[in-house]
Amino acid sequence: MSSRALLRYTRLSHLYLGVFISPALFFFAFSGALQTFSLHETTRGSSYKPPAWAVTLGQLHKKQTTVVPVRKLAPPDKPAIDKSQPAPSPSPAAPAPKPHNTLPLKIFFLIVAIGLFVSTLSGLYMSYKYIHNRSLITALLIAGIIVPIAMAML
């Protein structure tokens, strides 16, 4: 196989595989961005209640299932005190560690998710713009949507 033929085969394989997996890339970029800011789950001490669709997308992203398990009740914050036992002597408190600021990394991963989304969108645009067999591209795109949905329902 010549170098030119190998390059052509590689480019076509990249194109067809990219179109097929592009719906999954859109899904993971979007649901990953939601998860970066914990928009798919209820956080302790917050009144935020995520929408059902965000919870389902997060569950599908993390566990490959749409079944969201029922969360157990959190244990009470303070255990019951047994008055018959003497109180333990207080130990010197260790200084609490300084909380780590995760916002810069979250912003970076949001930029990565947006970049993945835009890059995938531009790849789809180029596949329709520069390839003459648009029906094959459309069939692969539709298959990339239908196949994972069908697999999730198994």
Short mmCIF file of N, CA and C in Angstrom, two decimals:
data_model
loop_
_atom_site.label_atom_id
_atom_site.label_comp_id
_atom_site.label_asym_id
_atom_site.label_seq_id
_atom_site.Cartn_x
_atom_site.Cartn_y
_atom_site.Cartn_z
N MET A 1 0.84 -1.17 0.00
CA MET A 1 0.00 0.00 0.00
C MET A 1 0.89 1.24 0.00
N SER A 2 0.61 2.13 -0.90
CA SER A 2 1.43 3.34 -1.00
C SER A 2 1.11 4.30 0.14
N SER A 3 2.02 5.22 0.32
CA SER A 3 1.85 6.22 1.38
C SER A 3 0.60 7.07 1.12
N ARG A 4 0.37 7.38 -0.13
CA ARG A 4 -0.80 8.20 -0.48
C ARG A 4 -2.10 7.45 -0.20
N ALA A 5 -2.14 6.17 -0.52
CA ALA A 5 -3.34 5.35 -0.28
C ALA A 5 -3.58 5.18 1.22
N LEU A 6 -2.49 5.00 1.97
CA LEU A 6 -2.61 4.87 3.42
C LEU A 6 -3.17 6.16 4.03
N LEU A 7 -2.68 7.30 3.56
CA LEU A 7 -3.16 8.58 4.07
C LEU A 7 -4.65 8.76 3.73
N ARG A 8 -5.04 8.41 2.53
CA ARG A 8 -6.46 8.53 2.14
C ARG A 8 -7.34 7.62 3.00
N TYR A 9 -6.88 6.38 3.21
CA TYR A 9 -7.63 5.44 4.04
C TYR A 9 -7.74 5.96 5.48
N THR A 10 -6.66 6.49 6.00
CA THR A 10 -6.64 7.02 7.36
C THR A 10 -7.58 8.22 7.49
N ARG A 11 -7.56 9.11 6.52
CA ARG A 11 -8.44 10.28 6.56
C ARG A 11 -9.91 9.88 6.49
N LEU A 12 -10.25 8.94 5.62
CA LEU A 12 -11.64 8.49 5.52
C LEU A 12 -12.08 7.76 6.79
N SER A 13 -11.20 6.94 7.35
CA SER A 13 -11.53 6.25 8.61
C SER A 13 -11.77 7.26 9.72
N HIS A 14 -10.92 8.27 9.80
CA HIS A 14 -11.07 9.33 10.79
C HIS A 14 -12.38 10.07 10.59
N LEU A 15 -12.71 10.36 9.36
CA LEU A 15 -13.96 11.06 9.06
C LEU A 15 -15.17 10.24 9.47
N TYR A 16 -15.24 9.00 9.04
CA TYR A 16 -16.42 8.18 9.30
C TYR A 16 -16.56 7.83 10.79
N LEU A 17 -15.45 7.51 11.43
CA LEU A 17 -15.52 7.25 12.87
C LEU A 17 -15.88 8.51 13.65
N GLY A 18 -15.33 9.63 13.24
CA GLY A 18 -15.63 10.90 13.92
C GLY A 18 -17.10 11.28 13.81
N VAL A 19 -17.68 11.08 12.63
CA VAL A 19 -19.10 11.40 12.46
C VAL A 19 -19.95 10.46 13.30
N PHE A 20 -19.59 9.18 13.33
CA PHE A 20 -20.35 8.20 14.10
C PHE A 20 -20.33 8.49 15.59
N ILE A 21 -19.17 8.88 16.13
CA ILE A 21 -19.07 9.11 17.57
C ILE A 21 -19.38 10.55 17.97
N SER A 22 -19.62 11.44 17.02
CA SER A 22 -19.86 12.84 17.37
C SER A 22 -21.07 13.05 18.29
N PRO A 23 -22.19 12.32 18.13
CA PRO A 23 -23.26 12.53 19.12
C PRO A 23 -22.83 12.19 20.54
N ALA A 24 -22.01 11.16 20.70
CA ALA A 24 -21.52 10.81 22.04
C ALA A 24 -20.58 11.89 22.56
N LEU A 25 -19.77 12.47 21.69
CA LEU A 25 -18.89 13.55 22.12
C LEU A 25 -19.69 14.77 22.58
N PHE A 26 -20.76 15.10 21.85
CA PHE A 26 -21.64 16.19 22.28
C PHE A 26 -22.23 15.88 23.66
N PHE A 27 -22.71 14.66 23.82
CA PHE A 27 -23.32 14.26 25.09
C PHE A 27 -22.32 14.37 26.25
N PHE A 28 -21.11 13.80 26.07
CA PHE A 28 -20.13 13.80 27.15
C PHE A 28 -19.60 15.21 27.44
N ALA A 29 -19.47 16.04 26.42
CA ALA A 29 -19.02 17.41 26.66
C ALA A 29 -20.07 18.18 27.47
N PHE A 30 -21.33 18.03 27.09
CA PHE A 30 -22.40 18.75 27.79
C PHE A 30 -22.61 18.22 29.21
N SER A 31 -22.76 16.90 29.35
CA SER A 31 -23.01 16.35 30.68
C SER A 31 -21.79 16.49 31.58
N GLY A 32 -20.60 16.44 31.01
CA GLY A 32 -19.39 16.66 31.80
C GLY A 32 -19.30 18.09 32.33
N ALA A 33 -19.73 19.04 31.50
CA ALA A 33 -19.74 20.44 31.96
C ALA A 33 -20.72 20.61 33.11
N LEU A 34 -21.88 19.95 33.03
CA LEU A 34 -22.84 20.00 34.14
C LEU A 34 -22.24 19.40 35.41
N GLN A 35 -21.54 18.30 35.26
CA GLN A 35 -20.98 17.62 36.42
C GLN A 35 -19.82 18.41 37.04
N THR A 36 -19.11 19.15 36.23
CA THR A 36 -17.99 19.94 36.75
C THR A 36 -18.46 20.89 37.84
N PHE A 37 -19.65 21.43 37.67
CA PHE A 37 -20.19 22.36 38.66
C PHE A 37 -21.26 21.72 39.53
N SER A 38 -21.32 20.39 39.53
CA SER A 38 -22.25 19.61 40.36
C SER A 38 -23.70 20.02 40.14
N LEU A 39 -24.05 20.33 38.90
CA LEU A 39 -25.42 20.74 38.59
C LEU A 39 -26.35 19.54 38.42
N HIS A 40 -25.81 18.34 38.59
CA HIS A 40 -26.61 17.12 38.44
C HIS A 40 -26.96 16.49 39.78
N GLU A 41 -26.52 17.10 40.88
CA GLU A 41 -26.77 16.50 42.19
C GLU A 41 -27.07 17.56 43.23
N THR A 42 -27.76 17.12 44.26
CA THR A 42 -28.06 18.00 45.38
C THR A 42 -26.84 18.03 46.28
N THR A 43 -26.43 19.20 46.67
CA THR A 43 -25.29 19.30 47.57
C THR A 43 -25.77 19.53 48.99
N ARG A 44 -25.04 19.02 49.94
CA ARG A 44 -25.41 19.13 51.34
C ARG A 44 -25.41 20.59 51.77
N GLY A 45 -26.46 20.97 52.48
CA GLY A 45 -26.55 22.33 52.99
C GLY A 45 -27.03 23.34 51.95
N SER A 46 -27.50 22.86 50.82
CA SER A 46 -27.97 23.76 49.77
C SER A 46 -29.44 23.46 49.47
N SER A 47 -30.16 24.48 49.05
CA SER A 47 -31.55 24.28 48.69
C SER A 47 -31.70 23.95 47.21
N TYR A 48 -30.59 23.86 46.49
CA TYR A 48 -30.64 23.57 45.05
C TYR A 48 -31.16 22.16 44.81
N LYS A 49 -32.13 22.05 43.94
CA LYS A 49 -32.66 20.75 43.52
C LYS A 49 -32.47 20.67 42.01
N PRO A 50 -31.62 19.75 41.56
CA PRO A 50 -31.34 19.68 40.11
C PRO A 50 -32.56 19.19 39.34
N PRO A 51 -32.68 19.63 38.10
CA PRO A 51 -33.78 19.11 37.28
C PRO A 51 -33.58 17.63 37.00
N ALA A 52 -34.67 16.92 36.80
CA ALA A 52 -34.61 15.47 36.58
C ALA A 52 -33.75 15.11 35.38
N TRP A 53 -33.81 15.90 34.32
CA TRP A 53 -33.03 15.59 33.13
C TRP A 53 -31.53 15.68 33.41
N ALA A 54 -31.10 16.64 34.26
CA ALA A 54 -29.68 16.76 34.60
C ALA A 54 -29.22 15.58 35.44
N VAL A 55 -30.07 15.13 36.35
CA VAL A 55 -29.75 13.97 37.18
C VAL A 55 -29.60 12.73 36.29
N THR A 56 -30.53 12.56 35.34
CA THR A 56 -30.49 11.40 34.44
C THR A 56 -29.25 11.45 33.55
N LEU A 57 -28.93 12.63 32.99
CA LEU A 57 -27.73 12.75 32.16
C LEU A 57 -26.47 12.45 32.96
N GLY A 58 -26.40 12.95 34.18
CA GLY A 58 -25.24 12.67 35.03
C GLY A 58 -25.10 11.20 35.34
N GLN A 59 -26.21 10.53 35.61
CA GLN A 59 -26.18 9.10 35.90
C GLN A 59 -25.75 8.31 34.67
N LEU A 60 -26.25 8.70 33.51
CA LEU A 60 -25.87 8.03 32.26
C LEU A 60 -24.39 8.24 31.97
N HIS A 61 -23.90 9.45 32.21
CA HIS A 61 -22.49 9.77 31.99
C HIS A 61 -21.58 8.95 32.90
N LYS A 62 -21.94 8.88 34.19
CA LYS A 62 -21.07 8.22 35.17
C LYS A 62 -21.26 6.72 35.26
N LYS A 63 -22.50 6.24 35.17
CA LYS A 63 -22.78 4.83 35.44
C LYS A 63 -23.37 4.06 34.25
N GLN A 64 -23.53 4.73 33.10
CA GLN A 64 -24.07 4.11 31.89
C GLN A 64 -25.45 3.49 32.10
N THR A 65 -26.25 4.11 32.93
CA THR A 65 -27.62 3.69 33.15
C THR A 65 -28.46 4.92 33.46
N THR A 66 -29.74 4.84 33.12
CA THR A 66 -30.62 5.97 33.43
C THR A 66 -31.32 5.78 34.77
N VAL A 67 -31.11 4.64 35.40
CA VAL A 67 -31.73 4.36 36.69
C VAL A 67 -30.94 5.11 37.77
N VAL A 68 -31.61 6.03 38.41
CA VAL A 68 -30.98 6.82 39.47
C VAL A 68 -31.32 6.16 40.80
N PRO A 69 -30.31 5.70 41.56
CA PRO A 69 -30.62 5.04 42.83
C PRO A 69 -31.19 6.02 43.84
N VAL A 70 -32.02 5.51 44.71
CA VAL A 70 -32.58 6.32 45.78
C VAL A 70 -31.50 6.52 46.83
N ARG A 71 -31.29 7.76 47.19
CA ARG A 71 -30.25 8.05 48.19
C ARG A 71 -30.75 7.72 49.58
N LYS A 72 -29.87 7.16 50.39
CA LYS A 72 -30.20 6.88 51.79
C LYS A 72 -30.16 8.18 52.57
N LEU A 73 -30.92 8.23 53.63
CA LEU A 73 -30.89 9.40 54.49
C LEU A 73 -29.53 9.54 55.14
N ALA A 74 -29.07 10.76 55.24
CA ALA A 74 -27.79 11.02 55.87
C ALA A 74 -27.91 10.76 57.37
N PRO A 75 -26.86 10.21 57.99
CA PRO A 75 -26.92 9.98 59.44
C PRO A 75 -27.00 11.32 60.16
N PRO A 76 -27.59 11.32 61.34
CA PRO A 76 -27.69 12.60 62.08
C PRO A 76 -26.29 13.13 62.37
N ASP A 77 -26.21 14.47 62.43
CA ASP A 77 -24.90 15.11 62.62
C ASP A 77 -24.30 14.81 63.99
N LYS A 78 -25.14 14.78 65.03
CA LYS A 78 -24.62 14.57 66.38
C LYS A 78 -25.12 13.23 66.91
N PRO A 79 -24.19 12.38 67.35
CA PRO A 79 -24.63 11.11 67.93
C PRO A 79 -25.26 11.34 69.30
N ALA A 80 -26.09 10.41 69.69
CA ALA A 80 -26.73 10.49 71.02
C ALA A 80 -25.65 10.37 72.10
N ILE A 81 -25.76 11.18 73.13
CA ILE A 81 -24.77 11.17 74.20
C ILE A 81 -25.26 10.26 75.31
N ASP A 82 -24.38 9.34 75.70
CA ASP A 82 -24.70 8.41 76.80
C ASP A 82 -24.28 9.10 78.10
N LYS A 83 -25.26 9.45 78.92
CA LYS A 83 -24.99 10.21 80.15
C LYS A 83 -24.32 9.35 81.22
N SER A 84 -24.38 8.02 81.10
CA SER A 84 -23.80 7.17 82.13
C SER A 84 -22.28 7.10 82.02
N GLN A 85 -21.73 7.43 80.91
CA GLN A 85 -20.28 7.38 80.72
C GLN A 85 -19.70 8.77 80.96
N PRO A 86 -18.50 8.84 81.53
CA PRO A 86 -17.88 10.16 81.71
C PRO A 86 -17.52 10.76 80.35
N ALA A 87 -17.60 12.06 80.28
CA ALA A 87 -17.29 12.75 79.02
C ALA A 87 -15.80 12.62 78.74
N PRO A 88 -15.43 12.38 77.49
CA PRO A 88 -14.00 12.29 77.18
C PRO A 88 -13.35 13.66 77.34
N SER A 89 -12.08 13.61 77.76
CA SER A 89 -11.37 14.87 77.94
C SER A 89 -11.10 15.49 76.56
N PRO A 90 -11.26 16.78 76.47
CA PRO A 90 -11.03 17.41 75.17
C PRO A 90 -9.57 17.34 74.78
N SER A 91 -9.32 16.99 73.54
CA SER A 91 -7.94 16.95 73.04
C SER A 91 -7.66 18.25 72.32
N PRO A 92 -6.40 18.61 72.26
CA PRO A 92 -6.08 19.87 71.56
C PRO A 92 -6.50 19.74 70.09
N ALA A 93 -7.21 20.72 69.64
CA ALA A 93 -7.72 20.68 68.27
C ALA A 93 -6.61 20.99 67.27
N ALA A 94 -6.54 20.15 66.26
CA ALA A 94 -5.58 20.40 65.19
C ALA A 94 -6.15 21.49 64.29
N PRO A 95 -5.30 22.33 63.77
CA PRO A 95 -5.82 23.38 62.89
C PRO A 95 -6.46 22.76 61.65
N ALA A 96 -7.60 23.28 61.28
CA ALA A 96 -8.29 22.76 60.10
C ALA A 96 -7.49 23.11 58.85
N PRO A 97 -7.39 22.15 57.93
CA PRO A 97 -6.64 22.47 56.71
C PRO A 97 -7.38 23.52 55.88
N LYS A 98 -6.59 24.33 55.21
CA LYS A 98 -7.17 25.37 54.38
C LYS A 98 -7.89 24.72 53.20
N PRO A 99 -9.15 25.09 52.95
CA PRO A 99 -9.87 24.46 51.83
C PRO A 99 -9.21 24.81 50.50
N HIS A 100 -9.17 23.82 49.63
CA HIS A 100 -8.55 23.98 48.31
C HIS A 100 -9.53 24.70 47.39
N ASN A 101 -9.07 25.71 46.68
CA ASN A 101 -9.91 26.45 45.74
C ASN A 101 -9.97 25.68 44.42
N THR A 102 -11.12 25.09 44.14
CA THR A 102 -11.27 24.27 42.93
C THR A 102 -11.81 25.06 41.74
N LEU A 103 -12.20 26.30 41.95
CA LEU A 103 -12.82 27.08 40.87
C LEU A 103 -11.93 27.22 39.63
N PRO A 104 -10.63 27.52 39.76
CA PRO A 104 -9.82 27.64 38.54
C PRO A 104 -9.80 26.35 37.71
N LEU A 105 -9.71 25.20 38.36
CA LEU A 105 -9.69 23.94 37.63
C LEU A 105 -11.07 23.66 37.02
N LYS A 106 -12.12 24.02 37.73
CA LYS A 106 -13.47 23.84 37.18
C LYS A 106 -13.66 24.70 35.93
N ILE A 107 -13.17 25.92 35.98
CA ILE A 107 -13.27 26.80 34.81
C ILE A 107 -12.47 26.22 33.65
N PHE A 108 -11.28 25.69 33.94
CA PHE A 108 -10.48 25.06 32.89
C PHE A 108 -11.24 23.91 32.24
N PHE A 109 -11.85 23.04 33.05
CA PHE A 109 -12.58 21.90 32.48
C PHE A 109 -13.84 22.34 31.75
N LEU A 110 -14.43 23.44 32.16
CA LEU A 110 -15.55 23.99 31.40
C LEU A 110 -15.08 24.45 30.02
N ILE A 111 -13.92 25.11 29.98
CA ILE A 111 -13.35 25.53 28.70
C ILE A 111 -13.03 24.32 27.83
N VAL A 112 -12.52 23.24 28.43
CA VAL A 112 -12.25 22.01 27.69
C VAL A 112 -13.55 21.44 27.11
N ALA A 113 -14.61 21.42 27.92
CA ALA A 113 -15.89 20.89 27.44
C ALA A 113 -16.44 21.74 26.29
N ILE A 114 -16.34 23.05 26.41
CA ILE A 114 -16.80 23.94 25.33
C ILE A 114 -15.94 23.72 24.08
N GLY A 115 -14.63 23.58 24.27
CA GLY A 115 -13.73 23.32 23.14
C GLY A 115 -14.06 22.01 22.45
N LEU A 116 -14.34 20.98 23.21
CA LEU A 116 -14.70 19.69 22.63
C LEU A 116 -16.01 19.80 21.85
N PHE A 117 -16.97 20.51 22.40
CA PHE A 117 -18.25 20.70 21.74
C PHE A 117 -18.08 21.46 20.42
N VAL A 118 -17.35 22.57 20.45
CA VAL A 118 -17.14 23.39 19.25
C VAL A 118 -16.30 22.64 18.22
N SER A 119 -15.28 21.94 18.67
CA SER A 119 -14.43 21.18 17.76
C SER A 119 -15.22 20.08 17.06
N THR A 120 -16.08 19.40 17.80
CA THR A 120 -16.92 18.35 17.21
C THR A 120 -17.91 18.96 16.22
N LEU A 121 -18.48 20.08 16.57
CA LEU A 121 -19.42 20.77 15.68
C LEU A 121 -18.72 21.19 14.38
N SER A 122 -17.52 21.73 14.49
CA SER A 122 -16.79 22.14 13.29
C SER A 122 -16.38 20.92 12.45
N GLY A 123 -16.08 19.81 13.10
CA GLY A 123 -15.78 18.58 12.36
C GLY A 123 -16.97 18.08 11.57
N LEU A 124 -18.16 18.15 12.17
CA LEU A 124 -19.38 17.78 11.44
C LEU A 124 -19.62 18.71 10.26
N TYR A 125 -19.42 20.00 10.49
CA TYR A 125 -19.58 20.96 9.40
C TYR A 125 -18.65 20.62 8.24
N MET A 126 -17.38 20.37 8.55
CA MET A 126 -16.41 20.05 7.50
C MET A 126 -16.75 18.74 6.80
N SER A 127 -17.28 17.78 7.54
CA SER A 127 -17.62 16.51 6.90
C SER A 127 -18.73 16.70 5.87
N TYR A 128 -19.67 17.57 6.14
CA TYR A 128 -20.73 17.85 5.16
C TYR A 128 -20.25 18.77 4.04
N LYS A 129 -19.33 19.65 4.36
CA LYS A 129 -18.87 20.63 3.37
C LYS A 129 -17.93 20.01 2.34
N TYR A 130 -17.06 19.09 2.76
CA TYR A 130 -16.00 18.62 1.88
C TYR A 130 -16.15 17.20 1.39
N ILE A 131 -17.14 16.48 1.86
CA ILE A 131 -17.36 15.11 1.39
C ILE A 131 -18.62 15.09 0.52
N HIS A 132 -18.53 14.47 -0.62
CA HIS A 132 -19.64 14.47 -1.56
C HIS A 132 -20.73 13.47 -1.20
N ASN A 133 -20.41 12.44 -0.43
CA ASN A 133 -21.37 11.41 -0.08
C ASN A 133 -22.09 11.81 1.21
N ARG A 134 -22.98 12.79 1.10
CA ARG A 134 -23.67 13.31 2.28
C ARG A 134 -24.65 12.31 2.87
N SER A 135 -25.18 11.44 2.06
CA SER A 135 -26.12 10.44 2.59
C SER A 135 -25.41 9.47 3.53
N LEU A 136 -24.17 9.10 3.21
CA LEU A 136 -23.40 8.23 4.11
C LEU A 136 -23.08 8.96 5.41
N ILE A 137 -22.71 10.23 5.32
CA ILE A 137 -22.41 11.02 6.52
C ILE A 137 -23.66 11.12 7.40
N THR A 138 -24.81 11.38 6.77
CA THR A 138 -26.06 11.48 7.53
C THR A 138 -26.43 10.15 8.16
N ALA A 139 -26.24 9.05 7.43
CA ALA A 139 -26.54 7.72 7.97
C ALA A 139 -25.65 7.41 9.17
N LEU A 140 -24.37 7.75 9.09
CA LEU A 140 -23.46 7.51 10.22
C LEU A 140 -23.84 8.38 11.42
N LEU A 141 -24.23 9.61 11.17
CA LEU A 141 -24.64 10.51 12.25
C LEU A 141 -25.89 9.97 12.95
N ILE A 142 -26.86 9.54 12.17
CA ILE A 142 -28.09 8.98 12.75
C ILE A 142 -27.79 7.69 13.50
N ALA A 143 -26.91 6.86 12.94
CA ALA A 143 -26.52 5.62 13.63
C ALA A 143 -25.81 5.94 14.95
N GLY A 144 -25.01 7.01 14.96
CA GLY A 144 -24.33 7.42 16.19
C GLY A 144 -25.28 7.91 17.26
N ILE A 145 -26.49 8.29 16.85
CA ILE A 145 -27.51 8.68 17.82
C ILE A 145 -28.32 7.47 18.27
N ILE A 146 -28.70 6.63 17.32
CA ILE A 146 -29.61 5.51 17.59
C ILE A 146 -28.90 4.37 18.35
N VAL A 147 -27.69 4.02 17.95
CA VAL A 147 -27.01 2.87 18.56
C VAL A 147 -26.84 3.03 20.08
N PRO A 148 -26.32 4.15 20.59
CA PRO A 148 -26.20 4.24 22.06
C PRO A 148 -27.55 4.28 22.78
N ILE A 149 -28.55 4.91 22.16
CA ILE A 149 -29.87 4.93 22.79
C ILE A 149 -30.43 3.50 22.89
N ALA A 150 -30.28 2.74 21.81
CA ALA A 150 -30.74 1.36 21.81
C ALA A 150 -29.97 0.53 22.85
N MET A 151 -28.68 0.74 22.97
CA MET A 151 -27.87 0.00 23.94
C MET A 151 -28.25 0.37 25.36
N ALA A 152 -28.60 1.64 25.60
CA ALA A 152 -28.99 2.08 26.94
C ALA A 152 -30.32 1.45 27.36
N MET A 153 -31.15 1.11 26.37
CA MET A 153 -32.45 0.54 26.69
C MET A 153 -32.40 -0.98 26.87
N LEU A 154 -31.27 -1.60 26.59
CA LEU A 154 -31.15 -3.06 26.77
C LEU A 154 -31.18 -3.44 28.22
#
